[in-house]
């Protein structure tokens, strides 16, 4: 089951061969060819996405993220860069805090405001452009200071920010997850969060059986 992170919130997936998304307007650069989506570093993948971002967003998408013009989009700078970790269901019994960097999330903005997010992820020996948009991450990282990691739980379709303040690490859902009994207004210690997630996993497995186990649920 793919994560919310990989499902492109803007509806424009940057696949391995790259793509261009627009609203029917003629691109400014008629000779722009699809770019190969395989880079040596996350920074290189980010740079290529930033350079083409004004061509990838249509008018409706620009309004969603408060971006008024090509010029504004081209002037966006990186306000936040944090690693992304994927927590697989088989690791719910392991209380070791997750620290593997499976990808990176970059919040782009102007002034003090973060407007839009871009993520890149590791794919074997290369880094690829993954997702553009990610409004909930923009809101969550703007709401909380001290964000040091984003944690995705692919099998449960849940997302969290890791906060580190005064040497104390805690985890906050990016939204209320009522079915999992998780509140965006609460901070959870890692062992506590794992217990709740494992209980939610058991609940879904009992309720949906093989459909959940095989990743066939549409939630």
XYZ file of N, CA and C in Angstrom:
657
model
N 0.855 -1.187 0.000
C 0.000 0.000 0.000
C 0.886 1.231 0.000
N 0.748 2.061 -0.959
C 1.633 3.223 -1.085
C 1.219 4.280 -0.096
N 2.126 5.129 0.286
C 1.853 6.122 1.316
C 1.165 7.339 0.758
N 0.595 8.124 1.682
C 0.024 9.411 1.289
C 1.086 10.287 0.669
N 2.295 10.096 1.128
C 3.386 10.915 0.608
C 3.608 10.686 -0.862
N 3.548 9.423 -1.306
C 3.840 9.115 -2.696
C 2.661 9.442 -3.592
N 1.433 9.354 -3.040
C 0.266 9.758 -3.826
C 0.326 11.267 -3.992
N 0.448 11.759 -5.191
C 0.682 13.187 -5.435
C -0.568 13.982 -5.152
N -0.509 14.813 -4.112
C -1.665 15.591 -3.683
C -2.102 16.540 -4.780
N -1.201 17.027 -5.557
C -1.560 17.950 -6.622
C -2.111 17.242 -7.846
N -2.018 15.926 -7.882
C -2.478 15.203 -9.060
C -1.458 15.215 -10.170
N -0.201 15.465 -9.860
C 0.844 15.461 -10.882
C 1.995 14.614 -10.402
N 2.026 13.341 -10.753
C 3.053 12.446 -10.260
C 4.291 12.558 -11.116
N 5.448 12.731 -10.461
C 6.708 12.770 -11.177
C 7.230 11.346 -11.239
N 6.935 10.627 -12.303
C 7.333 9.234 -12.435
C 8.776 9.149 -12.875
N 9.262 7.923 -13.070
C 10.682 7.735 -13.338
C 11.147 8.448 -14.582
N 10.273 8.666 -15.537
C 10.667 9.379 -16.744
C 10.383 10.870 -16.675
N 9.873 11.312 -15.519
C 9.559 12.733 -15.370
C 8.254 13.069 -16.083
N 7.697 14.270 -15.769
C 6.486 14.677 -16.470
C 6.326 16.173 -16.341
N 5.387 16.719 -17.127
C 5.018 18.115 -17.025
C 3.526 18.169 -16.787
N 3.097 18.997 -15.841
C 1.673 19.162 -15.581
C 1.324 20.620 -15.766
N 0.289 20.884 -16.542
C -0.163 22.263 -16.686
C -1.651 22.269 -16.915
N -2.211 23.437 -17.080
C -3.657 23.560 -17.220
C -4.050 23.814 -18.673
N -3.245 23.303 -19.583
C -3.542 23.488 -20.982
C -2.804 24.634 -21.604
N -2.102 25.426 -20.773
C -1.334 26.535 -21.310
C -0.103 26.014 -22.019
N 0.371 26.733 -22.976
C 1.594 26.375 -23.657
C 2.763 26.643 -22.735
N 3.636 25.666 -22.479
C 4.784 25.908 -21.605
C 5.627 27.046 -22.125
N 6.259 27.743 -21.204
C 7.108 28.851 -21.611
C 8.254 28.371 -22.486
N 8.749 27.170 -22.224
C 9.851 26.617 -23.000
C 9.311 25.477 -23.838
N 9.026 25.761 -25.135
C 8.428 24.746 -25.995
C 9.363 23.575 -26.218
N 10.648 23.778 -26.004
C 11.606 22.720 -26.270
C 11.919 21.887 -25.030
N 11.201 22.156 -23.947
C 11.463 21.412 -22.715
C 11.113 19.955 -22.917
N 12.051 19.082 -22.673
C 11.844 17.641 -22.806
C 11.645 17.034 -21.420
N 10.931 15.885 -21.342
C 10.816 15.208 -20.049
C 12.195 14.939 -19.463
N 12.342 15.233 -18.178
C 13.633 15.077 -17.537
C 13.746 13.698 -16.891
N 14.903 13.041 -17.021
C 15.082 11.754 -16.343
C 15.019 11.958 -14.834
N 14.308 11.068 -14.157
C 14.106 11.220 -12.721
C 15.028 10.270 -11.968
N 16.304 10.537 -11.996
C 17.292 9.749 -11.262
C 18.493 10.642 -11.012
N 18.759 10.934 -9.736
C 19.791 11.900 -9.395
C 20.745 11.318 -8.357
N 21.930 11.908 -8.292
C 22.968 11.391 -7.410
C 22.754 11.785 -5.957
N 21.979 12.829 -5.728
C 21.788 13.317 -4.363
C 20.389 13.903 -4.220
N 19.869 13.976 -2.984
C 18.556 14.609 -2.785
C 18.564 16.078 -3.176
N 19.701 16.750 -2.977
C 19.800 18.162 -3.321
C 19.671 18.377 -4.827
N 20.253 17.464 -5.609
C 20.161 17.575 -7.063
C 18.725 17.346 -7.530
N 18.045 16.367 -6.932
C 16.645 16.110 -7.278
C 15.781 17.318 -6.939
N 16.035 17.929 -5.790
C 15.288 19.128 -5.402
C 15.527 20.257 -6.387
N 16.772 20.484 -6.734
C 17.129 21.584 -7.637
C 16.396 21.461 -8.965
N 16.361 20.255 -9.526
C 15.695 20.058 -10.807
C 14.187 20.307 -10.696
N 13.591 19.892 -9.581
C 12.161 20.130 -9.390
C 11.872 21.613 -9.261
N 12.704 22.327 -8.506
C 12.507 23.765 -8.337
C 12.594 24.505 -9.665
N 13.533 24.110 -10.493
C 13.722 24.800 -11.764
C 12.509 24.673 -12.673
N 11.767 23.573 -12.561
C 10.628 23.336 -13.452
C 9.283 23.527 -12.760
N 9.301 23.954 -11.496
C 8.065 24.005 -10.721
C 7.022 24.920 -11.354
N 7.450 26.045 -11.930
C 6.485 26.975 -12.521
C 5.802 26.374 -13.747
N 6.388 25.339 -14.340
C 5.776 24.657 -15.473
C 4.871 23.505 -15.037
N 5.048 23.048 -13.806
C 4.317 21.875 -13.331
C 2.985 22.218 -12.674
N 2.832 23.468 -12.237
C 1.629 23.842 -11.494
C 0.631 24.560 -12.388
N -0.629 24.109 -12.361
C -1.650 24.827 -13.112
C -2.259 25.930 -12.240
N -3.185 26.680 -12.796
C -3.712 27.849 -12.101
C -4.420 27.473 -10.803
N -5.210 26.404 -10.825
C -5.932 25.997 -9.624
C -4.963 25.579 -8.522
N -3.920 24.864 -8.901
C -2.929 24.428 -7.925
C -2.174 25.625 -7.330
N -1.909 26.618 -8.155
C -1.245 27.831 -7.654
C -2.102 28.529 -6.604
N -3.419 28.586 -6.841
C -4.311 29.222 -5.881
C -4.317 28.471 -4.557
N -4.312 27.140 -4.624
C -4.331 26.332 -3.406
C -3.151 26.666 -2.507
N -1.990 26.911 -3.131
C -0.786 27.154 -2.351
C -0.389 28.631 -2.282
N -1.284 29.499 -2.739
C -1.049 30.931 -2.614
C 0.128 31.433 -3.421
N 0.282 30.898 -4.622
C 1.377 31.298 -5.510
C 0.786 32.073 -6.683
N 1.167 33.334 -6.815
C 0.479 34.223 -7.742
C 1.043 34.216 -9.155
N 2.321 33.916 -9.326
C 2.922 34.091 -10.646
C 4.120 33.185 -10.831
N 4.558 33.070 -12.093
C 5.782 32.323 -12.383
C 6.958 32.920 -11.619
N 6.990 34.247 -11.541
C 8.107 34.913 -10.876
C 8.172 34.541 -9.399
N 7.019 34.517 -8.752
C 6.999 34.151 -7.339
C 7.462 32.711 -7.145
N 6.997 31.814 -7.999
C 7.383 30.403 -7.891
C 8.890 30.242 -8.084
N 9.444 30.954 -9.046
C 10.871 30.838 -9.332
C 11.741 31.439 -8.238
N 11.162 32.288 -7.403
C 11.920 32.918 -6.329
C 11.773 32.192 -4.987
N 11.016 31.101 -4.951
C 10.865 30.348 -3.714
C 12.211 29.793 -3.260
N 12.445 29.832 -1.965
C 13.677 29.286 -1.407
C 13.335 28.212 -0.371
N 14.299 27.388 -0.041
C 14.087 26.306 0.908
C 14.058 26.853 2.332
N 12.924 26.704 2.997
C 12.756 27.173 4.368
C 12.992 26.064 5.383
N 12.789 24.837 4.963
C 12.909 23.713 5.881
C 13.298 22.465 5.106
N 14.216 21.694 5.653
C 14.614 20.418 5.049
C 14.701 19.385 6.160
N 13.842 18.371 6.099
C 13.840 17.346 7.147
C 13.783 15.959 6.511
N 14.404 14.976 7.143
C 14.353 13.611 6.606
C 12.972 12.996 6.766
N 12.668 12.049 5.904
C 11.434 11.277 5.972
C 11.802 9.828 6.269
N 11.078 9.217 7.192
C 11.273 7.803 7.498
C 9.963 7.054 7.293
N 10.058 5.857 6.731
C 8.891 4.997 6.560
C 8.911 3.925 7.648
N 7.855 3.861 8.414
C 7.726 2.867 9.472
C 6.851 1.724 8.952
N 7.466 0.594 8.668
C 6.739 -0.569 8.178
C 6.041 -1.273 9.337
N 4.942 -1.942 9.036
C 4.132 -2.558 10.083
C 4.902 -3.608 10.873
N 5.833 -4.289 10.223
C 6.577 -5.325 10.939
C 7.523 -4.739 11.989
N 7.707 -3.424 11.971
C 8.592 -2.786 12.948
C 7.838 -2.224 14.154
N 6.536 -2.433 14.197
C 5.752 -1.856 15.290
C 6.111 -2.463 16.640
N 6.696 -3.646 16.634
C 7.101 -4.275 17.887
C 8.497 -3.900 18.323
N 9.192 -3.104 17.512
C 10.561 -2.680 17.807
C 10.520 -1.276 18.389
N 10.900 -1.147 19.660
C 10.788 0.152 20.315
C 11.958 1.085 20.005
N 12.915 0.625 19.183
C 14.018 1.491 18.790
C 13.486 2.634 17.939
N 13.821 3.843 18.303
C 13.318 5.012 17.576
C 13.801 4.991 16.133
N 12.907 5.232 15.208
C 13.238 5.168 13.785
C 14.108 6.365 13.394
N 15.207 6.083 12.660
C 16.119 7.153 12.276
C 16.657 6.976 10.855
N 16.132 6.015 10.115
C 16.603 5.823 8.747
C 16.034 6.914 7.836
N 16.898 7.480 6.994
C 16.492 8.560 6.089
C 16.109 7.977 4.728
N 14.805 7.696 4.546
C 14.324 7.123 3.289
C 14.063 8.189 2.237
N 13.938 9.418 2.670
C 13.687 10.525 1.761
C 13.878 11.832 2.498
N 13.597 12.929 1.793
C 13.679 14.252 2.416
C 12.486 15.084 1.959
N 11.993 15.892 2.881
C 10.915 16.828 2.575
C 11.473 18.237 2.671
N 11.195 19.030 1.634
C 11.662 20.409 1.583
C 10.454 21.339 1.550
N 10.415 22.253 2.508
C 9.378 23.273 2.507
C 9.899 24.520 1.821
N 9.216 24.942 0.760
C 9.640 26.112 -0.003
C 8.716 27.285 0.301
N 9.294 28.479 0.361
C 8.469 29.639 0.636
C 9.188 30.933 0.356
N 8.559 32.014 0.785
C 9.172 33.338 0.678
C 8.940 34.077 1.981
N 9.842 34.969 2.323
C 9.753 35.609 3.631
C 9.890 34.563 4.716
N 8.971 34.620 5.682
C 8.981 33.638 6.767
C 7.978 32.509 6.545
N 7.248 32.555 5.450
C 6.155 31.605 5.234
C 6.563 30.459 4.317
N 6.197 29.246 4.711
C 6.348 28.080 3.844
C 5.083 27.933 3.016
N 5.222 27.830 1.710
C 4.063 27.817 0.818
C 3.742 26.417 0.284
N 4.767 25.644 -0.055
C 4.555 24.382 -0.760
C 5.686 23.428 -0.421
N 5.412 22.138 -0.522
C 6.428 21.140 -0.196
C 6.833 20.312 -1.394
N 8.066 19.859 -1.363
C 8.591 18.941 -2.373
C 9.292 17.807 -1.629
N 9.023 16.576 -2.022
C 9.740 15.469 -1.405
C 10.535 14.710 -2.449
N 11.654 14.152 -2.011
C 12.461 13.263 -2.847
C 12.686 11.999 -2.029
N 12.910 10.874 -2.718
C 13.117 9.633 -1.973
C 14.211 8.803 -2.618
N 14.777 7.941 -1.803
C 15.820 7.051 -2.278
C 15.206 5.904 -3.065
N 15.792 5.596 -4.216
C 15.351 4.466 -5.040
C 16.598 3.708 -5.478
N 16.996 2.747 -4.667
C 18.233 2.037 -4.953
C 19.434 2.928 -4.727
N 20.206 3.126 -5.774
C 21.421 3.942 -5.666
C 21.202 5.390 -6.078
N 19.968 5.763 -6.402
C 19.707 7.126 -6.868
C 18.599 7.759 -6.028
N 18.397 9.055 -6.260
C 17.320 9.788 -5.618
C 16.344 10.259 -6.692
N 15.052 10.177 -6.397
C 14.042 10.567 -7.375
C 13.116 11.624 -6.795
N 12.558 12.433 -7.690
C 11.513 13.374 -7.307
C 10.272 12.556 -6.980
N 9.625 12.856 -5.862
C 8.499 12.037 -5.432
C 7.176 12.778 -5.474
N 7.026 13.811 -4.661
C 5.726 14.465 -4.520
C 5.869 15.971 -4.454
N 4.888 16.662 -5.059
C 4.814 18.114 -4.982
C 3.484 18.484 -4.336
N 3.513 19.434 -3.416
C 2.282 19.892 -2.782
C 2.327 19.672 -1.293
N 1.700 18.579 -0.831
C 1.792 18.144 0.555
C 1.331 19.233 1.528
N 0.109 19.701 1.323
C -0.437 20.807 2.120
C -0.427 20.500 3.619
N -0.730 19.253 3.988
C -0.784 18.919 5.406
C 0.583 19.013 6.058
N 1.633 18.668 5.316
C 2.979 18.814 5.864
C 3.352 20.293 5.986
N 2.939 21.087 5.002
C 3.186 22.532 5.072
C 2.538 23.097 6.329
N 1.300 22.713 6.576
C 0.575 23.228 7.741
C 1.185 22.723 9.044
N 1.558 21.437 9.075
C 2.088 20.847 10.307
C 3.441 21.439 10.676
N 4.308 21.615 9.670
C 5.639 22.159 9.968
C 5.571 23.649 10.275
N 4.539 24.330 9.782
C 4.358 25.740 10.121
C 3.792 25.895 11.528
N 3.009 24.909 11.952
C 2.359 24.964 13.261
C 3.323 24.615 14.395
N 4.307 23.757 14.101
C 5.219 23.283 15.137
C 6.644 23.748 14.855
N 7.331 24.139 15.893
C 8.756 24.427 15.774
C 9.528 23.197 16.242
N 10.771 23.096 15.822
C 11.595 21.972 16.244
C 11.299 20.673 15.538
N 10.744 20.736 14.303
C 10.489 19.511 13.532
C 11.810 18.940 13.041
N 12.091 17.692 13.397
C 13.362 17.069 13.011
C 13.187 15.873 12.090
N 11.947 15.429 11.881
C 11.716 14.282 11.002
C 10.232 14.172 10.692
N 9.917 13.635 9.523
C 8.559 13.237 9.186
C 8.525 11.714 9.154
N 7.515 11.145 9.767
C 7.386 9.684 9.827
C 6.101 9.270 9.128
N 6.246 8.396 8.148
C 5.108 7.852 7.406
C 4.910 6.389 7.799
N 3.647 5.990 7.985
C 3.322 4.591 8.254
C 2.507 4.083 7.070
N 3.188 3.530 6.047
C 2.509 3.183 4.793
C 1.319 2.243 4.963
N 1.452 1.221 5.796
C 0.375 0.238 5.915
C -0.870 0.766 6.580
N -0.749 1.888 7.318
C -1.898 2.455 8.023
C -2.317 3.798 7.453
N -1.544 4.342 6.526
C -1.825 5.632 5.900
C -1.872 6.763 6.930
N -0.895 6.784 7.821
C -0.802 7.806 8.855
C 0.537 8.526 8.751
N 0.548 9.799 9.151
C 1.757 10.616 9.056
C 1.961 11.409 10.343
N 3.239 11.594 10.711
C 3.576 12.264 11.961
C 4.777 13.181 11.767
N 4.842 14.217 12.596
C 6.062 15.019 12.680
C 6.778 14.632 13.968
N 8.097 14.537 13.866
C 8.920 14.307 15.043
C 9.409 15.657 15.545
N 9.214 15.928 16.833
C 9.625 17.189 17.430
C 10.734 16.931 18.437
N 11.766 17.750 18.378
C 12.855 17.650 19.350
C 13.019 18.999 20.033
N 12.728 19.026 21.310
C 12.816 20.265 22.085
C 13.465 19.976 23.428
N 14.540 20.719 23.732
C 15.262 20.550 24.995
C 15.696 19.104 25.213
N 16.099 18.460 24.113
C 16.579 17.090 24.201
C 15.482 16.043 24.297
N 14.227 16.458 24.313
C 13.105 15.518 24.407
C 12.476 15.336 23.030
N 12.273 14.074 22.642
C 11.703 13.750 21.338
C 10.261 13.282 21.516
N 9.361 13.831 20.721
C 7.962 13.415 20.752
C 7.417 13.404 19.331
N 6.207 12.838 19.180
C 5.611 12.673 17.859
C 4.177 13.186 17.873
N 3.836 13.920 16.804
C 2.510 14.524 16.703
C 1.891 14.139 15.364
N 0.664 13.619 15.342
C -0.012 13.345 14.067
C -0.209 14.640 13.284
N -0.129 14.561 11.954
C -0.319 15.778 11.166
C -1.796 16.135 11.041
N -2.670 15.227 11.485
C -4.112 15.479 11.495
C -4.716 14.600 12.580
N -5.967 14.857 12.929
C -6.662 13.958 13.852
C -6.978 12.653 13.131
N -6.619 11.542 13.733
C -6.956 10.217 13.194
C -7.895 9.548 14.191
N -9.179 9.865 14.050
C -10.158 9.412 15.045
C -10.218 7.893 15.132
N -10.175 7.203 13.989
C -10.269 5.744 14.005
C -9.113 5.108 14.764
N -7.959 5.753 14.709
C -6.785 5.232 15.412
C -6.654 5.820 16.811
N -7.608 6.700 17.191
C -7.588 7.355 18.508
C -6.308 8.172 18.702
N -5.943 8.929 17.669
C -4.761 9.786 17.703
C -5.194 11.230 17.456
N -4.697 12.132 18.291
C -5.094 13.541 18.206
C -3.921 14.406 17.785
N -4.171 15.354 16.880
C -3.146 16.292 16.435
C -2.791 17.298 17.515
N -3.544 17.315 18.615
C -3.266 18.228 19.722
C -2.426 17.580 20.821
N -2.061 16.311 20.615
C -1.288 15.604 21.631
C 0.103 15.255 21.117
N 1.041 15.152 22.053
C 2.378 14.678 21.732
C 2.542 13.276 22.318
N 3.136 12.387 21.539
C 3.271 10.997 21.950
C 4.747 10.611 22.040
N 5.088 9.878 23.097
C 6.417 9.282 23.168
C 6.452 8.096 22.202
N 7.634 7.738 21.742
C 7.759 6.680 20.731
C 7.141 5.350 21.169
N 7.446 4.830 22.366
C 6.834 3.551 22.766
C 5.313 3.629 22.826
N 4.785 4.745 23.332
C 3.334 4.920 23.396
C 2.725 4.931 22.006
N 3.369 5.643 21.074
C 2.853 5.707 19.708
C 2.840 4.327 19.064
N 3.889 3.557 19.276
C 3.941 2.219 18.694
C 2.819 1.333 19.224
N 2.521 1.431 20.513
C 1.437 0.629 21.086
C 0.099 0.986 20.445
N -0.130 2.266 20.240
C -1.388 2.698 19.630
C -1.462 2.229 18.181
N -0.362 2.371 17.451
C -0.344 1.959 16.045
C -0.543 0.459 15.913
N 0.080 -0.305 16.797
C -0.072 -1.758 16.717
C -1.505 -2.162 17.045
N -2.121 -1.478 17.996
C -3.517 -1.756 18.300
C -4.428 -1.427 17.124
N -4.123 -0.340 16.426
C -4.900 0.037 15.237
C -4.709 -0.989 14.131
N -3.483 -1.485 13.982
C -3.212 -2.526 12.980
C -4.052 -3.771 13.259
N -4.074 -4.187 14.522
C -4.853 -5.368 14.903
C -6.340 -5.134 14.625
N -6.816 -3.926 14.941
C -8.226 -3.578 14.695
C -8.579 -3.703 13.218
N -7.733 -3.161 12.344
C -7.997 -3.225 10.909
C -7.911 -4.650 10.376
N -6.976 -5.400 10.911
C -6.832 -6.786 10.451
C -8.054 -7.616 10.824
N -8.577 -7.388 12.023
C -9.779 -8.110 12.442
C -10.989 -7.682 11.620
N -11.057 -6.395 11.310
C -12.228 -5.865 10.606
C -12.236 -6.212 9.134
N -11.055 -6.192 8.502
C -11.006 -6.347 7.048
C -10.264 -7.595 6.569
N -9.615 -8.302 7.481
C -8.984 -9.564 7.118
C -7.948 -9.442 6.023
N -8.085 -10.298 5.011
C -7.088 -10.362 3.936
C -7.005 -9.074 3.139
N -8.108 -8.336 3.029
C -8.065 -7.086 2.270
C -7.062 -6.116 2.896
N -7.026 -6.106 4.229
C -6.045 -5.243 4.890
C -4.643 -5.841 4.795
N -4.516 -7.112 5.057
C -3.209 -7.774 5.063
C -2.528 -7.650 3.714
N -3.301 -7.743 2.634
C -2.740 -7.691 1.283
C -2.690 -6.283 0.722
N -3.103 -5.296 1.502
C -3.030 -3.905 1.051
C -4.063 -3.537 0.025
N -5.244 -4.157 0.081
C -6.274 -3.876 -0.916
C -7.308 -2.852 -0.459
N -7.125 -2.286 0.729
C -8.110 -1.327 1.219
C -7.949 0.017 0.564
N -9.065 0.679 0.270
C -9.069 2.040 -0.233
C -9.565 2.933 0.889
N -8.630 3.613 1.588
C -9.034 4.467 2.716
C -8.605 5.894 2.465
